[in-house]
XYZ file of C-alpha atoms in Angstrom:
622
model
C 5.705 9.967 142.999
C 9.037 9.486 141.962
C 8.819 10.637 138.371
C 6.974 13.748 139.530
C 10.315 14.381 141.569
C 12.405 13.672 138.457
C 9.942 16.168 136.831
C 9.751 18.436 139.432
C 13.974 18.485 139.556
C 14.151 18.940 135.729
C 12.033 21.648 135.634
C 13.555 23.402 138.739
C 16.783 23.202 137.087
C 15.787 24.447 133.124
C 13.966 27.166 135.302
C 17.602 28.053 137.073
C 19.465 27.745 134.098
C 16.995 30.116 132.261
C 16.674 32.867 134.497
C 20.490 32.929 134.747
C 21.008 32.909 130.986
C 18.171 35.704 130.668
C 20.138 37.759 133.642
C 23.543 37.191 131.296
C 21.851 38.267 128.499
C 19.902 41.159 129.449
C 21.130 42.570 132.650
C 24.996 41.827 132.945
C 26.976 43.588 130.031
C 30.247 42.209 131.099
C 30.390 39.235 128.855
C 29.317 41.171 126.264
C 31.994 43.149 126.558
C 34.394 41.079 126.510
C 32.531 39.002 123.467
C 32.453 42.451 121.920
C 36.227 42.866 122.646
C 37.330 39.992 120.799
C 34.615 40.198 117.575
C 34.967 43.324 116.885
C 37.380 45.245 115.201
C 37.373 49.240 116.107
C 38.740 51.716 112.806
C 39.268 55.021 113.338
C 38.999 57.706 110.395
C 41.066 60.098 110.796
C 39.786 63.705 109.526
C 41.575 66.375 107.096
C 43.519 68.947 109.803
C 41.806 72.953 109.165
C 43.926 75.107 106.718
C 45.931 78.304 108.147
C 45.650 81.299 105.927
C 47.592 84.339 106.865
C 45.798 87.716 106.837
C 45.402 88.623 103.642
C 44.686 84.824 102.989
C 47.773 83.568 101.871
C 47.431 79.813 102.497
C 50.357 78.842 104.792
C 49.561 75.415 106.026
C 47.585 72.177 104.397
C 47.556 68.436 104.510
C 49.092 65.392 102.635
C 48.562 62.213 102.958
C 49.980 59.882 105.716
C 50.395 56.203 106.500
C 51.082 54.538 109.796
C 51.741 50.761 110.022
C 49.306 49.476 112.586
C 49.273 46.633 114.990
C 46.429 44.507 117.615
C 48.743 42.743 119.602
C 46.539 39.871 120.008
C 45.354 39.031 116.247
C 49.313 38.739 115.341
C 50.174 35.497 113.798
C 53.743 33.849 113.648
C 55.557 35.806 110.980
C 58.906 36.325 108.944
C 60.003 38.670 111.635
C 63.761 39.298 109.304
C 61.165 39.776 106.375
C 58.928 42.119 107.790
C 61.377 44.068 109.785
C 63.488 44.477 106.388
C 60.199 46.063 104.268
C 59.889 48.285 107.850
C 63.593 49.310 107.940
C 63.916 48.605 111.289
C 65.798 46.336 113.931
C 64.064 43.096 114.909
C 64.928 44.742 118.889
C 63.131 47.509 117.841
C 60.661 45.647 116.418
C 59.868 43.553 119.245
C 60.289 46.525 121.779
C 57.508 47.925 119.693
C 54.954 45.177 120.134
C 56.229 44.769 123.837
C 54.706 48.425 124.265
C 51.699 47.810 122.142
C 50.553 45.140 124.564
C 50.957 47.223 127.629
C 49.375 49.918 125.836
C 46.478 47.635 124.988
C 46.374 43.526 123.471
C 42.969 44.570 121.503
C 43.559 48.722 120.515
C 45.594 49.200 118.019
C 48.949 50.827 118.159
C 51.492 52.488 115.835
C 54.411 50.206 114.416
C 55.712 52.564 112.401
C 54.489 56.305 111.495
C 54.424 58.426 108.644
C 54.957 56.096 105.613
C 55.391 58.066 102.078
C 53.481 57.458 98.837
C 56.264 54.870 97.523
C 56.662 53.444 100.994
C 52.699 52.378 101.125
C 52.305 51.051 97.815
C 54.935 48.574 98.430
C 54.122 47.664 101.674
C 50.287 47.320 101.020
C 50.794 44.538 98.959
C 52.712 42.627 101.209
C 50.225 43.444 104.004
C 48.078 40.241 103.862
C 51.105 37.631 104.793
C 51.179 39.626 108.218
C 47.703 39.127 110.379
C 47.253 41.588 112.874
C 49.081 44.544 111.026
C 47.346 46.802 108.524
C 47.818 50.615 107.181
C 46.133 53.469 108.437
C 45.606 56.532 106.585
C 45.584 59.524 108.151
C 46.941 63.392 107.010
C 50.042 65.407 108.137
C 50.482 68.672 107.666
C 52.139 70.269 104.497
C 53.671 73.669 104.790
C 53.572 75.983 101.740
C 56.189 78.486 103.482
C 59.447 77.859 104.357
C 59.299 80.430 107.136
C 57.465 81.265 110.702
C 58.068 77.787 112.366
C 58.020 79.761 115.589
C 54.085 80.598 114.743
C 52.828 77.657 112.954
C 54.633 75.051 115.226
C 53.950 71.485 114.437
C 52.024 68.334 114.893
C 53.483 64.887 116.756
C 52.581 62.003 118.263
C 50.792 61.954 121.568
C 52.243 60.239 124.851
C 51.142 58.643 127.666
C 50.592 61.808 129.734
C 48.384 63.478 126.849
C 46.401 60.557 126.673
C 45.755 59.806 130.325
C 44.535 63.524 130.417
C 42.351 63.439 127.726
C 40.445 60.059 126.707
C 39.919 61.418 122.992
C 43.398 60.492 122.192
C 44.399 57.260 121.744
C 48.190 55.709 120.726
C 49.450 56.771 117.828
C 47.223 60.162 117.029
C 49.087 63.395 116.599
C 48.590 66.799 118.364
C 49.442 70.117 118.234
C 53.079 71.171 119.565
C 54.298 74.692 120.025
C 52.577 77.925 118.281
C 48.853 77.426 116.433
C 48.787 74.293 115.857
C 48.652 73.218 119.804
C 46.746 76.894 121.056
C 44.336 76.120 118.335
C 44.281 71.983 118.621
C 40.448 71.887 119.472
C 39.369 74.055 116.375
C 42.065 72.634 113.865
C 42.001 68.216 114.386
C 38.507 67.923 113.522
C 36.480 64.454 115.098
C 37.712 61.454 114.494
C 35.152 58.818 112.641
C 34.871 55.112 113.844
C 33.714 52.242 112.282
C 33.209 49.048 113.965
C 33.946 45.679 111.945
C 31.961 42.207 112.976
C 34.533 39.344 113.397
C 34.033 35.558 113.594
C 35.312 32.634 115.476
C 38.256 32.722 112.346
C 39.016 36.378 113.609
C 37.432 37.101 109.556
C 35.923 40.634 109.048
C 32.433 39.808 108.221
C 31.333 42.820 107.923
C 29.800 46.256 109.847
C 28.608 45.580 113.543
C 24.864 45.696 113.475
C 24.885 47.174 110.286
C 26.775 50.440 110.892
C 24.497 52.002 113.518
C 27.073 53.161 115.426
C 29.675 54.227 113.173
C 30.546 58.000 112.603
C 32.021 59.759 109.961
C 34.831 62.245 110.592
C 34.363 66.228 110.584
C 37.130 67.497 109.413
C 38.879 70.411 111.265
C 37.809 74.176 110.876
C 40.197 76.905 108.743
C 41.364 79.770 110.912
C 42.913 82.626 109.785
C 45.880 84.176 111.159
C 46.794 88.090 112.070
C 49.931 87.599 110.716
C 51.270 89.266 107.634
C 53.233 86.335 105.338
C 55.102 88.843 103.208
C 55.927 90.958 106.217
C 56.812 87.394 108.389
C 59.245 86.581 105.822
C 61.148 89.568 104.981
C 61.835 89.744 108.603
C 63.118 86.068 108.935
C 65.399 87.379 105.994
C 66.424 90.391 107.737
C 67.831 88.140 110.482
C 69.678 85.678 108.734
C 73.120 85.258 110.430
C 71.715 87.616 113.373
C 70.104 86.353 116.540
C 67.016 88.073 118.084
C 63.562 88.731 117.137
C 60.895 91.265 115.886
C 57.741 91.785 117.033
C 54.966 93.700 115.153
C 51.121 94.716 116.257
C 48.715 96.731 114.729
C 47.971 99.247 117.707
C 43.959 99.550 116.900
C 43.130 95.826 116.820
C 46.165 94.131 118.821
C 46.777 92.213 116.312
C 50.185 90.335 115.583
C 51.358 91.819 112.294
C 55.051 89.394 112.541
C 56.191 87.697 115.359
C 59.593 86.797 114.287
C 62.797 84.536 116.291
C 66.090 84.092 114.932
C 67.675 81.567 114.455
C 64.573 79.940 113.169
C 64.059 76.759 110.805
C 62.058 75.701 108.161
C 58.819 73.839 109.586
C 59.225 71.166 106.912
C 61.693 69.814 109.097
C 59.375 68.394 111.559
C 57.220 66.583 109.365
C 57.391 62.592 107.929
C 59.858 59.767 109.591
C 62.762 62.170 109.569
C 60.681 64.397 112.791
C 62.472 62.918 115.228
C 65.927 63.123 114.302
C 65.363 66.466 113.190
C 63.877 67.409 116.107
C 66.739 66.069 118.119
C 69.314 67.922 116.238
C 67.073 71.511 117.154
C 67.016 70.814 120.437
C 70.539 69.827 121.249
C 71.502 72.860 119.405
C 72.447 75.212 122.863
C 74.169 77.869 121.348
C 72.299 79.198 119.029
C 68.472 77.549 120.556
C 66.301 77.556 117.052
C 63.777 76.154 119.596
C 63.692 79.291 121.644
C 60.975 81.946 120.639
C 63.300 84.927 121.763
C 60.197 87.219 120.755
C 58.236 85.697 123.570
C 60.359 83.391 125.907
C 63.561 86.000 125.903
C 63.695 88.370 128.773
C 65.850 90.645 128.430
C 66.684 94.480 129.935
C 64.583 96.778 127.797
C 67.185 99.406 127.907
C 66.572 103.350 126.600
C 63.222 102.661 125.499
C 61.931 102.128 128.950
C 62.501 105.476 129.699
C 59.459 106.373 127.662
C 57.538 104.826 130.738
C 59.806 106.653 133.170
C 58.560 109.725 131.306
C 55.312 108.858 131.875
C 54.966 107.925 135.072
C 56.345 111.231 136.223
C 53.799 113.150 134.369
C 51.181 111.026 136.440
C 52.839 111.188 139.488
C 53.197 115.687 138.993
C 56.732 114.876 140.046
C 57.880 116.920 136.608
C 56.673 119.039 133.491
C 57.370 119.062 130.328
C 59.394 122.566 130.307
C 61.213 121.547 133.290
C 64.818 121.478 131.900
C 67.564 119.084 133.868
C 71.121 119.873 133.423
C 73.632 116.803 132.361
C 77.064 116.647 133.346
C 78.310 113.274 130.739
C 75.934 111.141 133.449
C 73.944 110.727 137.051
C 76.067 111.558 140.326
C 74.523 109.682 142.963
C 75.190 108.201 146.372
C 79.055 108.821 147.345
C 80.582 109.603 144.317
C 79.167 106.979 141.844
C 78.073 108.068 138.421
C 75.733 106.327 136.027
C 77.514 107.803 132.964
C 75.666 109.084 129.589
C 77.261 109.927 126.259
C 77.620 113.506 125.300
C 74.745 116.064 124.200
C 73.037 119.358 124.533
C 72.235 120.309 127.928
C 70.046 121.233 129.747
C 67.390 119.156 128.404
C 63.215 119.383 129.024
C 61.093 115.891 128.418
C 61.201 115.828 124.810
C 64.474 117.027 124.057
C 65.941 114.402 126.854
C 63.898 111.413 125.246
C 65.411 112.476 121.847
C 68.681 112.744 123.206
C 67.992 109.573 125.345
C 69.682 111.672 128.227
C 70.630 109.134 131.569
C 70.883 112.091 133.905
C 66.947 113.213 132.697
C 65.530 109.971 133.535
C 67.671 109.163 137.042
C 66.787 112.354 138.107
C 62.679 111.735 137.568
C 62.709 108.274 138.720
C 64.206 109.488 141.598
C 61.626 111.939 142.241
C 58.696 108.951 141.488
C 60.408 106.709 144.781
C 60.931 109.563 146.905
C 57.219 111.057 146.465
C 56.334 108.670 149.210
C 56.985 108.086 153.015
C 59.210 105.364 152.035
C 60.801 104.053 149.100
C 59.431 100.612 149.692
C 55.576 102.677 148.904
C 57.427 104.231 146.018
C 58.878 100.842 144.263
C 55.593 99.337 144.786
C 53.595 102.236 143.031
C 55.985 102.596 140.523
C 55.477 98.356 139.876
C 51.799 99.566 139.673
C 52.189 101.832 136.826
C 54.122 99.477 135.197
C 51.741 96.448 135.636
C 48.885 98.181 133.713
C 51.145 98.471 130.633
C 50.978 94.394 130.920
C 54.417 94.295 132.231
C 56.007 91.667 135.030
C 52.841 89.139 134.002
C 52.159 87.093 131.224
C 50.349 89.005 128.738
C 47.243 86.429 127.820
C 48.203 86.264 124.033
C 46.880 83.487 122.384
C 50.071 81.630 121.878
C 51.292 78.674 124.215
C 54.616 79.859 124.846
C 55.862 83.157 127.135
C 57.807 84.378 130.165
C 56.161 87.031 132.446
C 59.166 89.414 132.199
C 59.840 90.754 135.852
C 59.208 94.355 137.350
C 61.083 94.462 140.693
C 58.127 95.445 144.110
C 59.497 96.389 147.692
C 59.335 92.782 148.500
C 62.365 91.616 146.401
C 64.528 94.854 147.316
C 63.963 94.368 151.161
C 64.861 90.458 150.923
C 68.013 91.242 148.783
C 69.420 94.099 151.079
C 68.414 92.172 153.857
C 65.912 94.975 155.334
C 64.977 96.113 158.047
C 68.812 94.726 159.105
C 69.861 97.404 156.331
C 67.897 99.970 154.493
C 67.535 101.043 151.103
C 66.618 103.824 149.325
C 66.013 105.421 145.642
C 69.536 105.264 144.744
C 70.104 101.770 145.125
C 67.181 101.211 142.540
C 68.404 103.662 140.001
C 69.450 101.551 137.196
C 65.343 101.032 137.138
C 65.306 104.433 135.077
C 66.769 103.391 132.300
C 65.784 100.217 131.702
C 68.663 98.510 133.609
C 68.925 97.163 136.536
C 66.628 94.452 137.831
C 64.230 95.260 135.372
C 63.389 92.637 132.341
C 61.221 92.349 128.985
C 60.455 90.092 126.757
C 59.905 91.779 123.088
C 56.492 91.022 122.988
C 56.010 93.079 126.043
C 58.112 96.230 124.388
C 56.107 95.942 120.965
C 53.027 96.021 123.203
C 53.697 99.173 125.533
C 55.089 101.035 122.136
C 51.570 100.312 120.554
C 49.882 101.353 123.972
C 51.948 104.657 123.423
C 50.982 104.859 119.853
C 47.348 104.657 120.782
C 47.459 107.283 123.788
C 46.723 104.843 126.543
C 45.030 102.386 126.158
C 45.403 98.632 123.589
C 44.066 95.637 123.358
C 45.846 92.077 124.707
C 47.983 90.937 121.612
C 46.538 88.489 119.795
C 47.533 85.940 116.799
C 43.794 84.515 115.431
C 42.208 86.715 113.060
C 39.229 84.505 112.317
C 37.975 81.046 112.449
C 35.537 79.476 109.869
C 31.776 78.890 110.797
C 32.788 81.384 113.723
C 31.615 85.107 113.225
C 33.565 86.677 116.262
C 36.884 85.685 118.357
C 37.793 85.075 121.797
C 36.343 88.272 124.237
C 39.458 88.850 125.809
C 40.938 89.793 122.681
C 37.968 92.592 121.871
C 37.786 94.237 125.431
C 39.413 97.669 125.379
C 42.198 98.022 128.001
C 43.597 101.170 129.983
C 46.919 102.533 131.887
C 46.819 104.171 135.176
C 48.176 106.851 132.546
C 45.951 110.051 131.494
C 45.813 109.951 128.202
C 46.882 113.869 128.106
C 50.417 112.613 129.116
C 51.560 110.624 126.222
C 51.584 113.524 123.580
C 54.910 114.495 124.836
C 56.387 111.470 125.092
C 55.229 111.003 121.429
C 56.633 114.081 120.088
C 60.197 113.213 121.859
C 60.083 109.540 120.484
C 59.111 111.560 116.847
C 62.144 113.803 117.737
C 64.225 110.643 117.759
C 64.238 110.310 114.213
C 64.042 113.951 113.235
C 67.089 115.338 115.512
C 68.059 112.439 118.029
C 69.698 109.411 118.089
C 67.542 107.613 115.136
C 68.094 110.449 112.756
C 70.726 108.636 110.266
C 67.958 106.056 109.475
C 64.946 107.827 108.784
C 62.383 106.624 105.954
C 61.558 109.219 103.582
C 57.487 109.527 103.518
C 56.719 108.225 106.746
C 56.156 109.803 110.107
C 57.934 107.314 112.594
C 58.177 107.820 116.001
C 60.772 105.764 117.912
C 63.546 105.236 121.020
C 66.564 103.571 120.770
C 68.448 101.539 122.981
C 71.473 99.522 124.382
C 71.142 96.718 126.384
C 73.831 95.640 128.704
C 74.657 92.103 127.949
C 76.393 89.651 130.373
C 77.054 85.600 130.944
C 78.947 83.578 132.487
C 82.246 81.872 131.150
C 84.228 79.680 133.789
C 82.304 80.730 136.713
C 82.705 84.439 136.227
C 80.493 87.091 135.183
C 81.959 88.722 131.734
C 80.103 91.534 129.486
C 80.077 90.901 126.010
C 79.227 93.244 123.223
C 75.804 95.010 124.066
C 72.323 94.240 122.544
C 71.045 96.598 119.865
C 67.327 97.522 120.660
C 64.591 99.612 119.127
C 60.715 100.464 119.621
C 58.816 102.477 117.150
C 55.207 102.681 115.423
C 54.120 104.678 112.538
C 52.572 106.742 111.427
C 52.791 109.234 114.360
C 48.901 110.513 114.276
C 47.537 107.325 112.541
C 49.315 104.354 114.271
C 49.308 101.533 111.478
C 52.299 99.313 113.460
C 53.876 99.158 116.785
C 57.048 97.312 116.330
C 60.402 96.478 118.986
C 63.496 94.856 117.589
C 66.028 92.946 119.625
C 69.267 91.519 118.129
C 71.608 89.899 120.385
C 74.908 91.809 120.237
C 74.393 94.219 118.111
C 76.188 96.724 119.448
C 73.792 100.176 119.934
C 70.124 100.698 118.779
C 70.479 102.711 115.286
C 73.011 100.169 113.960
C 71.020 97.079 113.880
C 67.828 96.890 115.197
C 66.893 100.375 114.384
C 67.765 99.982 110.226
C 65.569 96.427 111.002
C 62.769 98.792 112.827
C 62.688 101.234 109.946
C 62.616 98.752 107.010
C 60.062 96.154 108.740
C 57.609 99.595 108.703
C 58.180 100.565 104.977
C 57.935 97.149 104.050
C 54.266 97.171 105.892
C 53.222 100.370 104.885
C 54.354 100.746 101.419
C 54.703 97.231 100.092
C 58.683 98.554 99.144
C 61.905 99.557 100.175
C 63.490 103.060 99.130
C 66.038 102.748 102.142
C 68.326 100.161 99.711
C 71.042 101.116 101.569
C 69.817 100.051 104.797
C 68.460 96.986 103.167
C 72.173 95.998 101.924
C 73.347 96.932 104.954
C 71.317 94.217 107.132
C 70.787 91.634 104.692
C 74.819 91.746 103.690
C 75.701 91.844 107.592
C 76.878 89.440 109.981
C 76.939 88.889 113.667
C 78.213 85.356 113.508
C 81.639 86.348 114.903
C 80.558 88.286 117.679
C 78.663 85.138 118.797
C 81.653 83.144 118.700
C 83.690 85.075 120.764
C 82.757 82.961 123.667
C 84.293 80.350 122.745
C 87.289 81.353 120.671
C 89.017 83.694 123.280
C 88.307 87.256 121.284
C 87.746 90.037 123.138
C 83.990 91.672 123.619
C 83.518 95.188 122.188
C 81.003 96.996 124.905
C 79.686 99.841 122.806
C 81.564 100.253 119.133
């Protein structure tokens, strides 16, 4: 009896101790995980970044190779910390904040020590590489630019943070992603998949080899090629253009929407923000306030738009019947409005019908129609707001749905803002105190983009499609929708033929017609922004902003184009010469304006940017 007991308790227990090793083994995963954890060692391999290719296939971006120093917190062995911090070139406090953060990070992923080694820098290190357990090199690519120009487009890669990978789980410490322009709008389609391969360990911590063989390892797929809208050769001759000049050019081809040059000045050479020296480069960019080579002006400036907003103007009062095109509207050196106060205008023919006053950029013209737009309604707070309405299907007061990461939304004034700034119903309002509106003044702000965009929706008679920067992306036969959907004014088309033939009147007998291009048809408005800031608290003007819109040719729009340069005094002196020149350089591959050319490529607005801050006086229109 009693050794059938003993039996009976033996068995009971090998029965127990079975069923719970079976259930450890088969059903609960979580010591395997943690077995897993420790015995094996995950690699990741990194895949080649797509090319970018301009337009005409120009290759403006590739890859080199890369090496980070890598480090599992919890296979590190005691080390020569002076040693190895010596080959690394850094601190031992850095050094030990960096494996302080790897921890947190993870004990068993791996984390960067340090980034970016060069060729000379690895093949030193590597041999050294075996006295330190737990570190080893990682391969990956960074990116190699072939041009020294469009930074601004191209933007760069860098290392992701804890944000980007909480977000999204692909990422883990130390990859890179896109920043700014392509390289983060296009960050899917460019980085490619990452491969893994998973390394046995034993009790040593050894690598013995692939984990079950290499069933689940994956090679990488390298990133896809796009192609870019942008012209290289046109790109560059711009950035030239604007060297010692701040502002920016924007270019489209009117049929397509394409982005022809999207150019921001200062700029800087994208090399800068590649290899170990990133960061300190970076810092030196972005600590740079006055003259912000960080700051896309062709997309994130908003400024007044000036005379060539009175195109719109014009062509809102053809669609609201509040004026013809024979009407003629006398001038007397500016606008007399409210009690007494003039909006002044330089001197010209008078009186002047629609084309003549766009040619003439006449103020009085364009008050006196704006006027009439507000005032068509009951009130003027149903007038602003159809007005904005107009305005809003020319893309303007919104962001624009480009495909570029950066952008400000402009801003068109509605009925709502006027009423909270004059207090209504307390006080009223009416046309006049909006007036400024005509001409581009005012309350009313563009960015460049915007102004190339509405000059190519002008060009084309109505109607354009949303600016766009990717041309075409390899293995992919079409791009985005969005960017091949046809889009319309509230405009007839009938309307914009005579605003055309003023803006062609600009260069033939107007205020463009010192810097026309022999052989071209250009159609175009200049303008002068008024320019303001504050110095000490109080609101100063400086020397006015030179602006310019124009495409070309007149009946067979090949380029929309606005120019902005930051105090350049009035719209034929800078940014028109940079208008006419961009356009021969795109449509004949050469300049015959060499005077022009010398002109802005010999120029400088350097001092007019320092008068700020040296005390000199501001010229308001030279």
């Amino acid at each position: 009896m009693r050794k059938l007991l003993l039996f009976s308790i033996v068995l009971i227990t090998g029965i127990v101790f079975a069923g719970r090793l079976f259930y450890l083994q088969i059903y609960d995963t979580s010591f395997q995980k943690l077995s897993e954890g420790n015995a094996i060692k995950v690699i990741y391999d990194y895949p080649q970044r797509g090319y970018i290719f301009d337009r005409n296939g120009e290759l403006l971006v590739t890859n080199q190779p890369s090496y980070d120093v890598m480090v599992i917190p919890k296979d590190v062995k005691p080390l020569d910390t002076l040693e190895f911090c010596n080959i690394l070139k850094i601190t031992i406090e850095d050094f030990r904040s960096i494996l302080k953060k790897a921890r947190i990070y993870s004990p068993r992923l791996p984390s960067v020590v340090i980034p970016q080694l060069n060729k000379a820098e690895y093949a030193y290190l590597s041999e050294k590489m075996h006295k330190y357990e737990g570190f080893y090199i990682q391969k990956r690519s960074l990116r190699d630019y072939q041009v020294s120009h469009s930074a601004n487009v191209l933007g760069y890669i860098a290392e992701v943070n804890d944000r980007i990978i909480e977000k999204n789980p692909y990422y883990k410490m130390g990859d890179l992603i896109g920043s700014q322009g392509v390289e983060k709008q296009y960050e899917d389609v460019l980085r490619g998949i990452k491969g893994v391969k998973y390394i046995q360990k034993d009790r040593f911590n050894r690598d013995i080899g692939a984990y079950k063989e290499g069933i689940f390892d994956t090679l990488p797929e390298r990133g896809r090629d796009i192609t870019l809208t942008i012209d290289a050769v046109l790109q560059e001759y711009g950035e030239k253009l604007f060297v010692n000049k701040r502002g920016g050019i924007v270019a489209i081809e009117p049929a397509t929407g394409e982005i022809l040059a999207l150019v921001t000045a200062p700029n800087y050479d994208p090399a800068l923000l590649v290899g170990r020296e990133r960061s300190k480069n970076y810092t030196k960019l972005w600590y740079d306030t006055i003259a912000k080579p960080l700051f896309d002006r062709g997309l994130q400036g908003e400024y007044p738009p000036g005379s060539p907003f009175k195109a719109l103007t014009a062509l809102i009062a053809l669609q609201e019947d509040v004026v013809n095109t024979e009407e003629r509207i006398y001038c007397h050196g500016g606008y007399i409005y409210g009690r007494g106060r003039k909006l002044g205008c330089h001197h010209h023919a008078t009186p002047l019908a629609m084309v003549g006053g766009i040619a003439n950029s006449c103020n009085a013209y364009f008050c006196t129609v704006y006027r009439r737009i507000i005032e068509k309604y009951p009130s003027p707070q149903e007038g602003i707001d159809n007005w904005k309405r107009h305005l809003s299907s020319f893309g303007l007061g919104n962001f624009m749905g480009y495909d570029l990461p950066s952008g400000r939304r402009g801003f068109i004034p509605n009925s709502e803002y006027y009423n909270r700034s004059y207090d209504y119903p307390t006080y009223k309002w009416f046309a006049t105190a909006t007036i400024s509106n005509a001409i581009g003044q005012g309350e009313v702000s563009l960015t460049p983009m915007q102004m190339a965009n509405f000059t190519a929706i002008i060009a084309n008679r109505g109607w354009y499609y949303k600016p766009h920067i990717i041309k075409n992306v390899s293995t992919v036969d079409t791009i985005p929708k969005e960017y091949t959907e046809k889009l319309f004014t509230t405009v007839d088309p009938k309307y914009f033929e005579p605003v055309v033939e003023g803006m062609f009147d600009v260069y033939n007998r107007g205020t463009a017609s010192s810097i026309q291009v022999p052989g071209i048809e250009i159609c175009g408005k200049t303008g002068t922004s008024e320019n303001y800031i504050r110095i000490g608290g109080k609101r100063m003007q400086l020397t006015d902003h030179s602006m310019f819109i124009a495409f070309a040719p007149k009946d067979d729009p090949k380029i929309a184009i606005a120019v902005f340069v930051e105090n350049g005094y009035w719209g034929s002196r800078w940014a028109g010469r940079i208008a006419g020149l961009m356009i021969e350089k795109y449509l004949k591959g050469e300049i015959t304006r060499t005077d022009m050319e010398n002109f802005v490529l010999n120029g400088s607005l350097e001092a007019e940017y320092l008068k700020p801050y040296s005390g000199q006086p501001f010229t308001i229109n030279k």
